[in-house]
PDB file of C-alpha atoms in Angstrom:
ATOM      1  CA  UNK Y  29      60.034  87.551 138.350  1.00  0.00           C
ATOM      2  CA  UNK Y  30      60.730  89.698 135.238  1.00  0.00           C
ATOM      3  CA  UNK Y  31      62.105  93.190 135.657  1.00  0.00           C
ATOM      4  CA  UNK Y  32      59.588  96.012 135.219  1.00  0.00           C
ATOM      5  CA  UNK Y  33      59.462  97.514 131.750  1.00  0.00           C
ATOM      6  CA  UNK Y  34      61.791 100.452 131.328  1.00  0.00           C
ATOM      7  CA  UNK Y  35      60.380 103.724 130.100  1.00  0.00           C
ATOM      8  CA  UNK Y  36      62.073 105.569 127.293  1.00  0.00           C
ATOM      9  CA  UNK Y  37      62.866 109.246 127.536  1.00  0.00           C
ATOM     10  CA  UNK Y  38      61.301 109.467 124.060  1.00  0.00           C
ATOM     11  CA  UNK Y  39      57.940 109.236 125.837  1.00  0.00           C
ATOM     12  CA  UNK Y  40      58.815 111.447 128.821  1.00  0.00           C
ATOM     13  CA  UNK Y  41      57.152 114.631 127.589  1.00  0.00           C
ATOM     14  CA  UNK Y  42      60.540 116.382 127.630  1.00  0.00           C
ATOM     15  CA  UNK Y  43      62.592 117.410 124.612  1.00  0.00           C
ATOM     16  CA  UNK Y  44      65.608 115.163 124.029  1.00  0.00           C
ATOM     17  CA  UNK Y  45      68.818 115.271 122.008  1.00  0.00           C
ATOM     18  CA  UNK Y  46      69.026 112.760 119.154  1.00  0.00           C
ATOM     19  CA  UNK Y  47      72.339 111.441 117.852  1.00  0.00           C
ATOM     20  CA  UNK Y  48      73.119 108.926 115.136  1.00  0.00           C
ATOM     21  CA  UNK Y  49      75.953 106.605 116.180  1.00  0.00           C
ATOM     22  CA  UNK Y  50      78.111 107.076 113.068  1.00  0.00           C
ATOM     23  CA  UNK Y  51      77.545 110.802 112.494  1.00  0.00           C
ATOM     24  CA  UNK Y  52      80.628 112.862 113.310  1.00  0.00           C
ATOM     25  CA  UNK Y  53      78.966 116.214 112.554  1.00  0.00           C
ATOM     26  CA  UNK Y  54      77.981 118.457 115.462  1.00  0.00           C
ATOM     27  CA  UNK Y  55      74.924 119.743 113.574  1.00  0.00           C
ATOM     28  CA  UNK Y  56      71.630 118.380 114.965  1.00  0.00           C
ATOM     29  CA  UNK Y  57      70.139 118.170 111.473  1.00  0.00           C
ATOM     30  CA  UNK Y  58      72.985 115.951 110.245  1.00  0.00           C
ATOM     31  CA  UNK Y  59      72.210 113.340 112.916  1.00  0.00           C
ATOM     32  CA  UNK Y  60      68.538 113.346 111.982  1.00  0.00           C
ATOM     33  CA  UNK Y  61      69.393 113.181 108.265  1.00  0.00           C
ATOM     34  CA  UNK Y  62      71.688 110.188 108.829  1.00  0.00           C
ATOM     35  CA  UNK Y  63      68.965 108.359 110.767  1.00  0.00           C
ATOM     36  CA  UNK Y  64      66.420 109.134 108.031  1.00  0.00           C
ATOM     37  CA  UNK Y  65      68.836 107.829 105.392  1.00  0.00           C
ATOM     38  CA  UNK Y  66      69.271 104.592 107.373  1.00  0.00           C
ATOM     39  CA  UNK Y  67      65.492 104.198 107.641  1.00  0.00           C
ATOM     40  CA  UNK Y  68      65.122 104.764 103.897  1.00  0.00           C
ATOM     41  CA  UNK Y  69      67.797 102.139 103.141  1.00  0.00           C
ATOM     42  CA  UNK Y  70      65.854  99.728 105.359  1.00  0.00           C
ATOM     43  CA  UNK Y  71      62.784  99.859 103.094  1.00  0.00           C
ATOM     44  CA  UNK Y  72      64.311 100.507  99.690  1.00  0.00           C
ATOM     45  CA  UNK Y  73      65.332  97.491  97.688  1.00  0.00           C
ATOM     46  CA  UNK Y  74      65.733  96.085  94.193  1.00  0.00           C
ATOM     47  CA  UNK Y  75      62.134  94.807  94.011  1.00  0.00           C
ATOM     48  CA  UNK Y  76      60.547  97.943  95.469  1.00  0.00           C
ATOM     49  CA  UNK Y  77      58.982 100.502  93.169  1.00  0.00           C
ATOM     50  CA  UNK Y  78      58.597 104.140  94.217  1.00  0.00           C
ATOM     51  CA  UNK Y  79      56.826 107.111  92.753  1.00  0.00           C
ATOM     52  CA  UNK Y  80      57.955 110.582  93.827  1.00  0.00           C
ATOM     53  CA  UNK Y  81      54.747 110.806  95.874  1.00  0.00           C
ATOM     54  CA  UNK Y  82      55.134 107.425  97.639  1.00  0.00           C
ATOM     55  CA  UNK Y  83      58.793 108.101  98.390  1.00  0.00           C
ATOM     56  CA  UNK Y  84      57.903 111.503  99.848  1.00  0.00           C
ATOM     57  CA  UNK Y  85      55.129 110.012 101.988  1.00  0.00           C
ATOM     58  CA  UNK Y  86      57.354 107.298 103.476  1.00  0.00           C
ATOM     59  CA  UNK Y  87      60.184 109.722 104.194  1.00  0.00           C
ATOM     60  CA  UNK Y  88      57.659 112.046 105.846  1.00  0.00           C
ATOM     61  CA  UNK Y  89      56.345 109.233 108.071  1.00  0.00           C
ATOM     62  CA  UNK Y  90      59.876 108.497 109.245  1.00  0.00           C
ATOM     63  CA  UNK Y  91      60.671 112.147 109.892  1.00  0.00           C
ATOM     64  CA  UNK Y  92      57.448 112.864 111.783  1.00  0.00           C
ATOM     65  CA  UNK Y  93      57.961 109.910 114.125  1.00  0.00           C
ATOM     66  CA  UNK Y  94      61.590 110.887 114.837  1.00  0.00           C
ATOM     67  CA  UNK Y  95      60.546 114.491 115.481  1.00  0.00           C
ATOM     68  CA  UNK Y  96      57.885 113.199 117.852  1.00  0.00           C
ATOM     69  CA  UNK Y  97      60.582 111.175 119.649  1.00  0.00           C
ATOM     70  CA  UNK Y  98      62.738 114.307 119.955  1.00  0.00           C
ATOM     71  CA  UNK Y  99      59.780 116.091 121.562  1.00  0.00           C
ATOM     72  CA  UNK Y 100      59.446 113.172 124.008  1.00  0.00           C
ATOM     73  CA  UNK Y 101      55.933 112.398 122.769  1.00  0.00           C
ATOM     74  CA  UNK Y 102      56.080 108.783 121.599  1.00  0.00           C
ATOM     75  CA  UNK Y 103      53.331 106.476 122.840  1.00  0.00           C
ATOM     76  CA  UNK Y 104      54.773 103.469 124.693  1.00  0.00           C
ATOM     77  CA  UNK Y 105      54.443 100.109 123.030  1.00  0.00           C
ATOM     78  CA  UNK Y 106      52.629 101.438 119.935  1.00  0.00           C
ATOM     79  CA  UNK Y 107      55.477 103.765 118.922  1.00  0.00           C
ATOM     80  CA  UNK Y 108      58.331 102.830 121.266  1.00  0.00           C
ATOM     81  CA  UNK Y 109      59.194  99.692 123.153  1.00  0.00           C
ATOM     82  CA  UNK Y 110      62.086  98.457 125.310  1.00  0.00           C
ATOM     83  CA  UNK Y 111      63.978  95.506 123.847  1.00  0.00           C
ATOM     84  CA  UNK Y 112      65.434  92.440 125.520  1.00  0.00           C
ATOM     85  CA  UNK Y 113      67.432  92.953 128.643  1.00  0.00           C
ATOM     86  CA  UNK Y 114      71.148  92.796 128.169  1.00  0.00           C
ATOM     87  CA  UNK Y 115      74.310  94.733 128.702  1.00  0.00           C
ATOM     88  CA  UNK Y 116      73.022  97.474 126.379  1.00  0.00           C
ATOM     89  CA  UNK Y 117      69.792  99.279 127.248  1.00  0.00           C
ATOM     90  CA  UNK Y 118      68.005  99.252 123.884  1.00  0.00           C
ATOM     91  CA  UNK Y 119      64.669 100.564 122.661  1.00  0.00           C
ATOM     92  CA  UNK Y 120      62.938 100.422 119.300  1.00  0.00           C
ATOM     93  CA  UNK Y 121      60.984 103.209 117.654  1.00  0.00           C
ATOM     94  CA  UNK Y 122      58.246 101.454 115.710  1.00  0.00           C
ATOM     95  CA  UNK Y 123      56.431 101.970 112.420  1.00  0.00           C
ATOM     96  CA  UNK Y 124      53.788  99.379 111.494  1.00  0.00           C
ATOM     97  CA  UNK Y 125      52.187 100.964 108.463  1.00  0.00           C
ATOM     98  CA  UNK Y 126      54.856 101.857 105.928  1.00  0.00           C
ATOM     99  CA  UNK Y 127      53.266 101.388 102.511  1.00  0.00           C
ATOM    100  CA  UNK Y 128      55.457  99.817  99.854  1.00  0.00           C
ATOM    101  CA  UNK Y 129      54.994  98.632  96.285  1.00  0.00           C
ATOM    102  CA  UNK Y 130      57.074  95.730  95.072  1.00  0.00           C
ATOM    103  CA  UNK Y 131      57.323  93.362  92.165  1.00  0.00           C
ATOM    104  CA  UNK Y 132      55.771  90.021  93.134  1.00  0.00           C
ATOM    105  CA  UNK Y 133      56.967  86.567  92.134  1.00  0.00           C
ATOM    106  CA  UNK Y 134      54.817  86.633  88.995  1.00  0.00           C
ATOM    107  CA  UNK Y 135      55.987  90.105  87.963  1.00  0.00           C
ATOM    108  CA  UNK Y 136      52.820  91.813  89.241  1.00  0.00           C
ATOM    109  CA  UNK Y 137      52.936  94.930  91.398  1.00  0.00           C
ATOM    110  CA  UNK Y 138      52.005  94.154  95.008  1.00  0.00           C
ATOM    111  CA  UNK Y 139      51.068  96.760  97.613  1.00  0.00           C
ATOM    112  CA  UNK Y 140      51.526  96.053 101.302  1.00  0.00           C
ATOM    113  CA  UNK Y 141      52.394  97.613 104.647  1.00  0.00           C
ATOM    114  CA  UNK Y 142      55.686  96.733 106.309  1.00  0.00           C
ATOM    115  CA  UNK Y 143      57.030  97.180 109.824  1.00  0.00           C
ATOM    116  CA  UNK Y 144      60.156  99.272 110.324  1.00  0.00           C
ATOM    117  CA  UNK Y 145      62.247  99.676 113.453  1.00  0.00           C
ATOM    118  CA  UNK Y 146      64.922 102.102 114.589  1.00  0.00           C
ATOM    119  CA  UNK Y 147      66.878 100.705 117.523  1.00  0.00           C
ATOM    120  CA  UNK Y 148      68.494 103.196 119.863  1.00  0.00           C
ATOM    121  CA  UNK Y 149      70.120 103.387 123.280  1.00  0.00           C
ATOM    122  CA  UNK Y 150      69.736 105.865 126.101  1.00  0.00           C
ATOM    123  CA  UNK Y 151      73.187 105.597 127.691  1.00  0.00           C
ATOM    124  CA  UNK Y 152      74.139 106.821 131.121  1.00  0.00           C
ATOM    125  CA  UNK Y 153      75.956 110.134 130.964  1.00  0.00           C
ATOM    126  CA  UNK Y 154      73.959 111.409 127.973  1.00  0.00           C
ATOM    127  CA  UNK Y 155      71.333 113.146 130.075  1.00  0.00           C
ATOM    128  CA  UNK Y 156      68.303 113.528 127.840  1.00  0.00           C
ATOM    129  CA  UNK Y 157      70.123 112.109 124.830  1.00  0.00           C
ATOM    130  CA  UNK Y 158      69.572 109.010 122.746  1.00  0.00           C
ATOM    131  CA  UNK Y 159      71.871 107.389 120.205  1.00  0.00           C
ATOM    132  CA  UNK Y 160      70.299 105.774 117.155  1.00  0.00           C
ATOM    133  CA  UNK Y 161      72.141 102.564 116.294  1.00  0.00           C
ATOM    134  CA  UNK Y 162      70.360 100.561 113.603  1.00  0.00           C
ATOM    135  CA  UNK Y 163      67.334 100.743 111.301  1.00  0.00           C
ATOM    136  CA  UNK Y 164      65.687  97.731 109.690  1.00  0.00           C
ATOM    137  CA  UNK Y 165      62.519  96.404 108.138  1.00  0.00           C
ATOM    138  CA  UNK Y 166      61.051  93.801 110.450  1.00  0.00           C
ATOM    139  CA  UNK Y 167      60.896  90.472 108.672  1.00  0.00           C
ATOM    140  CA  UNK Y 168      57.704  88.584 109.492  1.00  0.00           C
ATOM    141  CA  UNK Y 169      56.623  85.077 108.558  1.00  0.00           C
ATOM    142  CA  UNK Y 170      53.070  84.647 109.909  1.00  0.00           C
ATOM    143  CA  UNK Y 171      53.451  80.864 109.595  1.00  0.00           C
ATOM    144  CA  UNK Y 172      56.748  80.647 111.481  1.00  0.00           C
ATOM    145  CA  UNK Y 173      57.027  82.820 114.588  1.00  0.00           C
ATOM    146  CA  UNK Y 174      60.325  81.110 115.501  1.00  0.00           C
ATOM    147  CA  UNK Y 175      61.871  82.350 112.239  1.00  0.00           C
ATOM    148  CA  UNK Y 176      60.438  85.831 112.840  1.00  0.00           C
ATOM    149  CA  UNK Y 177      61.969  85.912 116.364  1.00  0.00           C
ATOM    150  CA  UNK Y 178      65.353  84.733 115.039  1.00  0.00           C
ATOM    151  CA  UNK Y 179      65.343  87.485 112.419  1.00  0.00           C
ATOM    152  CA  UNK Y 180      64.452  90.107 115.048  1.00  0.00           C
ATOM    153  CA  UNK Y 181      67.186  88.805 117.348  1.00  0.00           C
ATOM    154  CA  UNK Y 182      69.720  89.140 114.512  1.00  0.00           C
ATOM    155  CA  UNK Y 183      68.720  92.797 114.018  1.00  0.00           C
ATOM    156  CA  UNK Y 184      69.053  93.497 117.755  1.00  0.00           C
ATOM    157  CA  UNK Y 185      72.465  91.801 117.660  1.00  0.00           C
ATOM    158  CA  UNK Y 186      73.487  94.229 114.894  1.00  0.00           C
ATOM    159  CA  UNK Y 187      72.384  97.172 117.054  1.00  0.00           C
ATOM    160  CA  UNK Y 188      74.317  95.759 120.015  1.00  0.00           C
ATOM    161  CA  UNK Y 189      77.473  95.537 117.882  1.00  0.00           C
ATOM    162  CA  UNK Y 190      77.079  99.253 117.026  1.00  0.00           C
ATOM    163  CA  UNK Y 191      76.524  99.968 120.703  1.00  0.00           C
ATOM    164  CA  UNK Y 192      79.603  98.111 121.916  1.00  0.00           C
ATOM    165  CA  UNK Y 193      81.764  99.451 119.079  1.00  0.00           C
ATOM    166  CA  UNK Y 194      81.358 102.970 120.407  1.00  0.00           C
ATOM    167  CA  UNK Y 195      80.090 103.047 123.971  1.00  0.00           C
ATOM    168  CA  UNK Y 196      83.585 103.433 125.438  1.00  0.00           C
ATOM    169  CA  UNK Y 197      84.189 106.607 123.428  1.00  0.00           C
ATOM    170  CA  UNK Y 198      80.591 107.906 123.305  1.00  0.00           C
ATOM    171  CA  UNK Y 199      80.682 106.960 119.604  1.00  0.00           C
ATOM    172  CA  UNK Y 200      82.934 109.983 119.024  1.00  0.00           C
ATOM    173  CA  UNK Y 201      79.932 112.244 119.546  1.00  0.00           C
ATOM    174  CA  UNK Y 202      80.150 115.808 120.748  1.00  0.00           C
ATOM    175  CA  UNK Y 203      77.307 116.069 123.228  1.00  0.00           C
ATOM    176  CA  UNK Y 204      75.099 119.140 123.088  1.00  0.00           C
ATOM    177  CA  UNK Y 205      74.436 121.050 126.250  1.00  0.00           C
ATOM    178  CA  UNK Y 206      70.683 120.730 126.846  1.00  0.00           C
TER     179      UNK Y 206
END
């Protein structure tokens, strides 16, 4: 029998502390900024084309969802979901409607929505704190769900490596007193 789904504190209705795993700064804003930068890197690429407006809109979508997580107001499954069981307790904050423009194979400009994920952990000893570990664009091949699952598993593996690289030292983070 499978274990019951875990609930994230990002949907608990209580304000949480957000940390980014590689941010050494004690300033709350720096952790959020580092996570936003990682999310931006996940969707930006050599074939993507951005206007100042489209860039601002995407960055705003990322920021609003992270701020909602910090307020503990994410909606389970639609906006946050537990990931596979393992030694690290991982969750993903989900975006399914990030609009991008990219150069297609024939040189034409193509508009589409992409899925973006921010994987985080809610480690014991952090109280109401989460540690963001990895951001990525979810690769999807509608004709090959096995390939899609393998790509997702590789991204979760990356997040687990970040987790295990720092869990013993709390990622060098200075925890805030909530």
